[in-house]
Amino acid sequence: MTAVRPEDTAPGPVRPEELRSHQWYGTDGLRSFSHRARTRQLGYLPEEHLGKPVIAILNTWSDINPCHVHLRERAQAVKRGVWQAGGFPLEFPVSTLSETFQKPTPMLYRNMLAMETEELLRSYPVDGAVLMGGCDKTTPALLMGAASVDLPAVFVPAGPMLPGHWRTEVLGSGTDMWKYWDDKRAGLIGDAELAELENGLARSPGHCMTMGTASTLTAAAEALGVTMPGASSIPAVDSGHDRMAAAAGRRIVGLVREGLRLSTVLTADAYEDAVATVLALGGSTNAVIHLIAMAGRSGVRLTLDDFDRIARTVPVLANLRPGGQYLMEDFHRAGGLPGFLTRLTDVLHLDRPTVAHSSLRDQLSDALVHNPEVIRPRDRPLATEGGVAVLRGNLCPDGAVIKHIAAERHLLKHTGPAVVFDDYRTMQRTINDPALGITADHVLVLRNAGPKGGPGMPEYGMLPIPDHLLKQGVRDMVRISDARMSGTSYGACVLHVAPESYVGGPLALVRTGDLITLDVEARSLHLHVEDEELARRRGEWSVPPERFGRGYGALYNEQITQADTGCDFAFLARPGEVPDPYVG
């Protein structure tokens, strides 16, 4: 990681009386008197905070979030850095979105954390923010909220966990969970082996150490320029993670004093570079939804067509599971994201600023690749095009995606009859029913699993292979849904079909036996049913009943947008001014 230079935290053009927090603390009115008195109540001396940048540390730590269980300690390192640079740190607990435990899916609550982030930063005496997250939905949620309020901000990634171990095997969380669970269903291992795997799969705090959604999105945050250099790959329990957190604390004070708002960093060029990075990493399909939503909050229009266009310009160079061989600690030692980005300089916008340097070019000037097996050279890629393909066709008029580098090659052009499941519970109950007659050539279709239908668009898209096929050695089939898929998973899974079936998208009209063709090279997904027949079926389709009668779910159902536009809330995604509160 590049060290923070002394000049990076030196006082800049923003004077103490120009700080946003000055409205709360520095005037002669009753309210300022009250605010100062209450700060004394908290135990702080005047010289500890008056005239200093107030830094909010938004911490998604929780006892039930294993990805973030170490962030309570890391917040202390951030505070150390803020104090050292002459700022005043205040820690704020915010919602924790645990991919592991939260049901039906933390995606249902991503926008809630984004709202909480935005309104907390707007309503308190805050001059800048350090955002602490990493588990799948926390990274986009924190950055969406921070982008909307547009204060100086630095993101501190939670970091990947240590590699897993079982006997002589090195395990990748998620990826090997799916693999060995299928081995158990196929009768290749038993309960004793599964119990051993249970103890070895996830060995430390931190998010998944494969190139799953968490690593994909923290790498995207670093590519956007909102982290300290190299931050996204530092293992969660490495002492370097402590040092990075302290450096972020120091740097945010410098950003406030320089008046460098998040909008200066989160530009259209930055989002294009983040997309290129995700695709060259062979990253998670979930990044498509999240980056579109994040860009929207920054006033940048990013579309599925942009992903497909950029995918054709970058190869896959990260030899990381689930599409490759290695894990995140290997990637970190091989040069991390700074080293990786040196392989892509011909497609990056190198003159844009980051939170740590005046340009991305400066940030990468000392970066090196130390292991070309982990970070491949351009002439020896894992794949010649980016790892995600965008599909179009009469089954997905607004688009769908597939992580084709994680699928068996022979399935990338495939025609087969559909076996349709109307919901996930029905699929779980009936997938192994011999009466269905499922063969390896069939196309498994799951509907009512999208943003509204899920609800929340759960990670149901990696539909299980029927047990009898697993026992025959079949490990991949074409699967289609309006759901998402875990970034740690793999297979020929077509995801994010838009519009979703729950709102009447074409997926709602598919029937068992219909022929479907997937052609990744042609970027096509086609249902072989005549338009007249589809029109007849549409006439028989009816709108499903509302799932939520009240509460957050009702708000979600009313405001959620479709996958191709980022699944943001319509009232949050639209442009419009929001005034700072009157302090009085």
Coordinates of N, CA, C and O in Angstrom, one line a residue, residues 368-483:
L368 N 3.6 -2.9 -9.0 CA 4.2 -4.0 -9.7 C 3.4 -5.3 -9.6 O 2.6 -5.4 -8.6
V369 N 3.6 -6.2 -10.6 CA 3.0 -7.5 -10.5 C 4.1 -8.4 -10.1 O 5.2 -8.5 -10.7
H370 N 3.9 -9.2 -9.0 CA 5.0 -10.1 -8.5 C 4.8 -11.5 -8.9 O 5.7 -12.3 -8.7
N371 N 3.5 -11.9 -9.3 CA 3.3 -13.3 -9.7 C 2.4 -13.3 -10.9 O 1.2 -13.1 -10.8
P372 N 3.0 -13.6 -12.1 CA 2.2 -13.6 -13.3 C 1.2 -14.7 -13.5 O 0.5 -14.8 -14.4
E373 N 1.3 -15.7 -12.5 CA 0.3 -16.8 -12.6 C -1.0 -16.4 -11.9 O -2.1 -16.8 -12.3
V374 N -0.9 -15.5 -11.0 CA -2.1 -15.0 -10.3 C -2.7 -13.8 -11.1 O -3.9 -13.7 -11.3
I375 N -1.8 -12.9 -11.5 CA -2.2 -11.7 -12.3 C -1.6 -11.9 -13.7 O -0.4 -11.7 -13.9
R376 N -2.4 -12.4 -14.6 CA -1.8 -12.9 -15.9 C -1.4 -11.7 -16.7 O -2.1 -10.6 -16.7
P377 N -0.4 -11.8 -17.6 CA -0.1 -10.8 -18.6 C -1.1 -10.8 -19.7 O -1.9 -11.8 -19.9
R378 N -1.2 -9.7 -20.5 CA -2.2 -9.6 -21.5 C -2.1 -10.7 -22.6 O -3.1 -11.0 -23.2
D379 N -0.9 -11.2 -22.8 CA -0.8 -12.2 -23.8 C -1.1 -13.6 -23.4 O -0.9 -14.6 -24.1
R380 N -1.5 -13.7 -22.1 CA -1.8 -15.1 -21.5 C -3.0 -15.0 -20.6 O -3.0 -15.3 -19.5
P381 N -4.2 -14.5 -21.1 CA -5.3 -14.3 -20.3 C -6.1 -15.6 -20.0 O -5.9 -16.6 -20.7
L382 N -6.9 -15.5 -19.0 CA -7.8 -16.6 -18.7 C -8.9 -16.7 -19.8 O -9.4 -17.7 -20.1
A383 N -9.3 -15.5 -20.2 CA -10.3 -15.4 -21.3 C -10.0 -14.1 -22.1 O -9.5 -13.1 -21.5
T384 N -10.4 -14.1 -23.4 CA -10.0 -13.0 -24.2 C -10.9 -11.8 -24.0 O -10.6 -10.7 -24.5
E385 N -12.1 -12.1 -23.5 CA -13.1 -11.0 -23.2 C -13.5 -11.0 -21.8 O -13.4 -12.0 -21.1
G386 N -14.0 -9.9 -21.3 CA -14.4 -9.7 -19.9 C -15.4 -10.8 -19.5 O -16.1 -11.4 -20.3
G387 N -15.4 -11.1 -18.2 CA -16.0 -12.3 -17.6 C -17.5 -12.3 -17.6 O -18.1 -13.3 -17.2
V388 N -18.2 -11.2 -17.9 CA -19.7 -11.1 -17.9 C -20.2 -10.7 -19.3 O -19.7 -9.8 -19.9
A389 N -21.2 -11.4 -19.8 CA -21.8 -11.1 -21.0 C -23.2 -10.7 -20.8 O -23.9 -11.2 -19.9
V390 N -23.7 -9.7 -21.6 CA -25.0 -9.2 -21.5 C -25.8 -9.8 -22.7 O -25.4 -9.7 -23.8
L391 N -26.9 -10.4 -22.3 CA -27.8 -11.1 -23.3 C -29.0 -10.2 -23.6 O -29.5 -9.5 -22.8
R392 N -29.5 -10.4 -24.9 CA -30.8 -9.8 -25.3 C -31.6 -10.8 -26.0 O -31.0 -11.8 -26.5
G393 N -32.9 -10.6 -26.1 CA -33.7 -11.5 -26.9 C -35.2 -11.4 -26.4 O -35.5 -10.6 -25.5
N394 N -36.0 -12.2 -27.0 CA -37.4 -12.1 -26.7 C -37.8 -12.6 -25.3 O -38.9 -12.3 -24.8
L395 N -36.8 -13.3 -24.6 CA -37.0 -13.7 -23.2 C -36.5 -12.7 -22.2 O -36.9 -12.7 -21.0
C396 N -35.7 -11.7 -22.7 CA -35.1 -10.7 -21.8 C -35.0 -9.4 -22.6 O -33.9 -8.9 -22.9
P397 N -36.1 -8.8 -22.9 CA -36.1 -7.5 -23.8 C -35.3 -6.4 -23.1 O -34.7 -5.6 -23.8
D398 N -35.2 -6.4 -21.8 CA -34.4 -5.4 -21.1 C -33.1 -5.9 -20.6 O -32.4 -5.2 -19.9
G399 N -32.7 -7.1 -21.1 CA -31.4 -7.6 -20.8 C -31.4 -8.7 -19.7 O -32.3 -8.9 -18.9
A400 N -30.3 -9.5 -19.8 CA -29.9 -10.5 -18.8 C -28.4 -10.6 -18.8 O -27.8 -10.1 -19.7
V401 N -27.8 -11.3 -17.8 CA -26.4 -11.4 -17.7 C -26.0 -12.9 -17.5 O -26.8 -13.6 -16.9
I402 N -24.8 -13.2 -17.9 CA -24.2 -14.5 -17.6 C -22.7 -14.4 -17.3 O -22.1 -13.7 -18.1
K403 N -22.2 -15.0 -16.3 CA -20.8 -15.1 -16.0 C -20.2 -16.3 -16.8 O -20.1 -17.4 -16.2
H404 N -19.9 -16.1 -18.1 CA -19.7 -17.2 -19.0 C -18.3 -17.8 -18.7 O -18.2 -19.0 -19.0
I405 N -17.4 -17.1 -18.0 CA -16.1 -17.8 -17.7 C -16.2 -18.8 -16.6 O -15.3 -19.6 -16.4
A406 N -17.4 -18.8 -15.9 CA -17.6 -19.8 -14.8 C -18.5 -20.9 -15.2 O -19.0 -21.7 -14.4
A407 N -18.8 -21.0 -16.5 CA -19.7 -22.1 -17.1 C -18.9 -23.1 -17.9 O -17.8 -22.8 -18.4
E408 N -19.5 -24.3 -18.0 CA -18.9 -25.3 -18.9 C -19.0 -24.8 -20.4 O -20.1 -24.4 -20.8
R409 N -17.9 -24.9 -21.1 CA -17.9 -24.3 -22.4 C -19.0 -24.8 -23.4 O -19.5 -24.0 -24.2
H410 N -19.3 -26.1 -23.3 CA -20.3 -26.7 -24.2 C -21.7 -26.1 -24.1 O -22.5 -26.3 -24.9
L411 N -21.9 -25.5 -22.9 CA -23.3 -24.9 -22.6 C -23.4 -23.5 -23.1 O -24.5 -23.0 -23.0
L412 N -22.4 -22.9 -23.6 CA -22.5 -21.5 -24.0 C -23.2 -21.3 -25.3 O -23.6 -20.1 -25.6
K413 N -23.5 -22.3 -26.0 CA -24.4 -22.3 -27.1 C -25.2 -23.6 -27.0 O -24.8 -24.7 -27.2
H414 N -26.5 -23.4 -26.6 CA -27.3 -24.6 -26.2 C -28.8 -24.3 -26.4 O -29.3 -23.3 -26.1
T415 N -29.5 -25.3 -27.0 CA -30.9 -25.3 -27.1 C -31.5 -26.5 -26.4 O -31.0 -27.6 -26.6
G416 N -32.5 -26.2 -25.5 CA -33.1 -27.3 -24.8 C -34.5 -27.0 -24.3 O -34.9 -25.8 -24.3
P417 N -35.3 -28.0 -23.9 CA -36.6 -27.8 -23.4 C -36.6 -27.3 -22.0 O -35.8 -27.7 -21.2
A418 N -37.5 -26.3 -21.7 CA -37.6 -25.7 -20.4 C -38.3 -26.7 -19.4 O -39.2 -27.4 -19.8
V419 N -37.8 -26.6 -18.2 CA -38.5 -27.1 -17.0 C -38.8 -26.0 -16.1 O -37.8 -25.4 -15.6
V420 N -40.0 -25.6 -15.9 CA -40.3 -24.3 -15.3 C -40.8 -24.5 -13.8 O -41.6 -25.4 -13.5
F421 N -40.2 -23.7 -12.9 CA -40.6 -23.6 -11.5 C -41.1 -22.2 -11.2 O -40.5 -21.2 -11.5
D422 N -42.3 -22.2 -10.6 CA -43.0 -20.9 -10.4 C -42.4 -20.1 -9.2 O -42.6 -18.9 -9.1
D423 N -41.7 -20.8 -8.3 CA -41.1 -20.1 -7.2 C -40.0 -21.0 -6.6 O -39.9 -22.2 -6.9
Y424 N -39.2 -20.4 -5.7 CA -38.0 -21.2 -5.2 C -38.4 -22.3 -4.3 O -37.8 -23.4 -4.4
R425 N -39.4 -22.1 -3.5 CA -39.8 -23.2 -2.6 C -40.3 -24.4 -3.4 O -40.0 -25.6 -3.0
T426 N -41.1 -24.2 -4.4 CA -41.6 -25.3 -5.2 C -40.4 -26.0 -5.9 O -40.3 -27.2 -6.0
M427 N -39.4 -25.2 -6.4 CA -38.2 -25.8 -7.0 C -37.5 -26.7 -6.0 O -37.1 -27.8 -6.3
Q428 N -37.3 -26.2 -4.7 CA -36.6 -27.0 -3.7 C -37.3 -28.3 -3.5 O -36.7 -29.4 -3.3
R429 N -38.7 -28.3 -3.5 CA -39.5 -29.4 -3.1 C -39.5 -30.5 -4.2 O -39.7 -31.7 -4.0
T430 N -39.4 -30.0 -5.5 CA -39.7 -30.9 -6.6 C -38.5 -31.2 -7.5 O -38.7 -32.0 -8.5
I431 N -37.4 -30.5 -7.4 CA -36.3 -30.6 -8.3 C -35.8 -32.0 -8.6 O -35.4 -32.4 -9.6
N432 N -36.0 -32.9 -7.5 CA -35.5 -34.3 -7.6 C -36.6 -35.2 -7.9 O -36.4 -36.5 -7.9
D433 N -37.8 -34.7 -8.3 CA -38.9 -35.6 -8.6 C -38.7 -36.3 -10.0 O -38.6 -35.7 -11.0
P434 N -38.6 -37.6 -9.9 CA -38.3 -38.4 -11.2 C -39.4 -38.1 -12.3 O -39.1 -38.2 -13.5
A435 N -40.6 -37.7 -11.8 CA -41.7 -37.5 -12.8 C -41.4 -36.3 -13.7 O -42.0 -36.3 -14.8
L436 N -40.5 -35.5 -13.3 CA -40.2 -34.3 -14.2 C -39.3 -34.7 -15.4 O -39.2 -34.0 -16.4
G437 N -38.6 -35.9 -15.2 CA -37.8 -36.4 -16.3 C -36.7 -35.5 -16.8 O -36.4 -35.4 -18.0
I438 N -36.1 -34.8 -15.8 CA -35.0 -33.8 -16.2 C -33.8 -34.5 -16.7 O -33.3 -35.4 -16.0
T439 N -33.3 -34.1 -17.8 CA -32.0 -34.6 -18.3 C -31.0 -33.4 -18.4 O -31.4 -32.2 -18.1
A440 N -29.8 -33.7 -18.7 CA -28.7 -32.7 -18.7 C -29.0 -31.7 -19.8 O -28.4 -30.6 -19.8
D441 N -29.8 -32.0 -20.8 CA -30.1 -31.1 -21.9 C -31.2 -30.1 -21.6 O -31.4 -29.1 -22.3
H442 N -32.0 -30.4 -20.5 CA -33.0 -29.4 -20.2 C -32.5 -28.1 -19.8 O -31.3 -28.0 -19.3
V443 N -33.4 -27.1 -19.8 CA -33.1 -25.7 -19.3 C -34.0 -25.5 -18.1 O -35.2 -25.5 -18.2
L444 N -33.3 -25.3 -17.0 CA -34.1 -25.1 -15.7 C -34.5 -23.6 -15.7 O -33.6 -22.7 -15.8
V445 N -35.7 -23.3 -15.4 CA -36.2 -21.9 -15.4 C -36.9 -21.7 -14.1 O -37.8 -22.4 -13.7
L446 N -36.4 -20.6 -13.4 CA -37.0 -20.2 -12.1 C -37.6 -18.8 -12.3 O -36.9 -17.9 -12.8
R447 N -38.8 -18.6 -11.9 CA -39.4 -17.3 -12.0 C -39.9 -16.8 -10.7 O -39.9 -17.5 -9.7
N448 N -40.4 -15.6 -10.6 CA -40.9 -14.9 -9.4 C -39.8 -14.9 -8.3 O -40.0 -15.1 -7.2
A449 N -38.6 -14.6 -8.8 CA -37.4 -14.5 -7.9 C -36.7 -13.2 -8.1 O -35.5 -13.0 -7.7
G450 N -37.3 -12.2 -8.8 CA -36.7 -10.9 -9.1 C -36.8 -9.9 -8.0 O -37.1 -10.2 -6.8
P451 N -36.6 -8.6 -8.3 CA -36.7 -7.5 -7.3 C -38.0 -7.5 -6.5 O -37.9 -7.4 -5.3
K452 N -39.1 -7.6 -7.2 CA -40.4 -7.7 -6.5 C -40.8 -9.1 -6.2 O -41.4 -9.4 -5.1
G453 N -40.5 -10.0 -7.1 CA -41.0 -11.4 -6.9 C -40.3 -12.2 -5.8 O -40.9 -13.1 -5.2
G454 N -39.0 -11.9 -5.5 CA -38.2 -12.7 -4.6 C -38.8 -12.8 -3.2 O -39.0 -13.9 -2.7
P455 N -39.1 -11.8 -2.4 CA -38.8 -10.4 -2.8 C -37.3 -10.1 -2.5 O -36.6 -10.8 -1.8
G456 N -36.8 -9.0 -3.2 CA -35.5 -8.6 -3.0 C -34.5 -9.2 -3.9 O -33.3 -9.0 -3.7
M457 N -34.9 -10.0 -4.9 CA -34.0 -10.6 -5.8 C -32.9 -11.4 -5.2 O -31.7 -11.2 -5.3
P458 N -33.3 -12.5 -4.4 CA -32.3 -13.3 -3.7 C -31.4 -14.0 -4.6 O -31.6 -14.1 -5.9
E459 N -30.3 -14.6 -4.0 CA -29.3 -15.3 -4.8 C -29.8 -16.8 -5.0 O -29.2 -17.7 -4.5
Y460 N -30.9 -16.9 -5.8 CA -31.5 -18.2 -6.1 C -31.1 -18.7 -7.5 O -31.5 -19.8 -7.9
G461 N -30.3 -17.9 -8.2 CA -30.1 -18.2 -9.6 C -29.2 -19.4 -9.9 O -29.2 -19.9 -11.1
M462 N -28.4 -19.9 -9.0 CA -27.6 -21.1 -9.2 C -28.5 -22.3 -8.8 O -28.2 -23.0 -7.8
L463 N -29.5 -22.5 -9.6 CA -30.5 -23.6 -9.3 C -29.7 -24.9 -9.2 O -28.8 -25.2 -9.9
P464 N -30.1 -25.8 -8.2 CA -29.3 -27.0 -8.0 C -29.5 -28.0 -9.2 O -30.6 -28.1 -9.7
I465 N -28.5 -28.7 -9.5 CA -28.6 -29.8 -10.4 C -29.3 -31.0 -9.7 O -29.0 -31.3 -8.6
P466 N -30.3 -31.6 -10.3 CA -31.0 -32.7 -9.7 C -30.0 -33.8 -9.2 O -29.0 -34.1 -9.9
D467 N -30.3 -34.5 -8.1 CA -29.4 -35.5 -7.5 C -29.1 -36.6 -8.5 O -27.9 -37.0 -8.6
H468 N -30.0 -37.0 -9.3 CA -29.7 -38.2 -10.2 C -28.7 -37.8 -11.2 O -27.9 -38.7 -11.7
L469 N -28.7 -36.5 -11.7 CA -27.7 -36.1 -12.6 C -26.4 -35.9 -12.0 O -25.3 -36.2 -12.6
L470 N -26.3 -35.4 -10.8 CA -25.1 -35.3 -10.1 C -24.4 -36.6 -10.0 O -23.2 -36.7 -10.2
K471 N -25.2 -37.6 -9.7 CA -24.6 -39.0 -9.5 C -24.1 -39.5 -10.8 O -23.3 -40.5 -10.8
Q472 N -24.6 -39.0 -11.9 CA -24.1 -39.4 -13.3 C -22.9 -38.5 -13.7 O -22.3 -38.8 -14.8
G473 N -22.5 -37.6 -12.8 CA -21.3 -36.8 -13.2 C -21.6 -35.4 -13.8 O -20.7 -34.7 -14.2
V474 N -22.9 -35.1 -13.9 CA -23.3 -33.8 -14.5 C -23.1 -32.7 -13.4 O -23.6 -32.8 -12.3
R475 N -22.4 -31.7 -13.8 CA -22.1 -30.6 -12.8 C -22.5 -29.2 -13.3 O -22.3 -28.2 -12.6
D476 N -23.1 -29.1 -14.5 CA -23.5 -27.8 -15.0 C -24.7 -28.1 -16.0 O -24.7 -29.1 -16.7
M477 N -25.6 -27.2 -15.9 CA -26.8 -27.1 -16.9 C -27.1 -25.7 -17.1 O -26.7 -24.8 -16.3
V478 N -27.8 -25.4 -18.2 CA -28.3 -24.0 -18.4 C -29.4 -23.8 -17.5 O -30.4 -24.6 -17.4
R479 N -29.3 -22.7 -16.8 CA -30.3 -22.3 -15.8 C -30.7 -20.8 -16.0 O -29.8 -20.0 -16.2
I480 N -31.9 -20.5 -16.0 CA -32.4 -19.1 -16.3 C -33.3 -18.6 -15.2 O -34.2 -19.4 -14.8
S481 N -33.1 -17.4 -14.7 CA -34.0 -16.8 -13.7 C -33.9 -15.3 -13.7 O -33.0 -14.7 -14.3
D482 N -34.9 -14.7 -13.0 CA -34.8 -13.3 -12.8 C -34.2 -13.0 -11.4 O -34.2 -11.9 -10.9
A483 N -33.6 -14.0 -10.8 CA -32.8 -13.9 -9.6 C -31.4 -13.4 -9.8 O -31.0 -13.2 -10.9

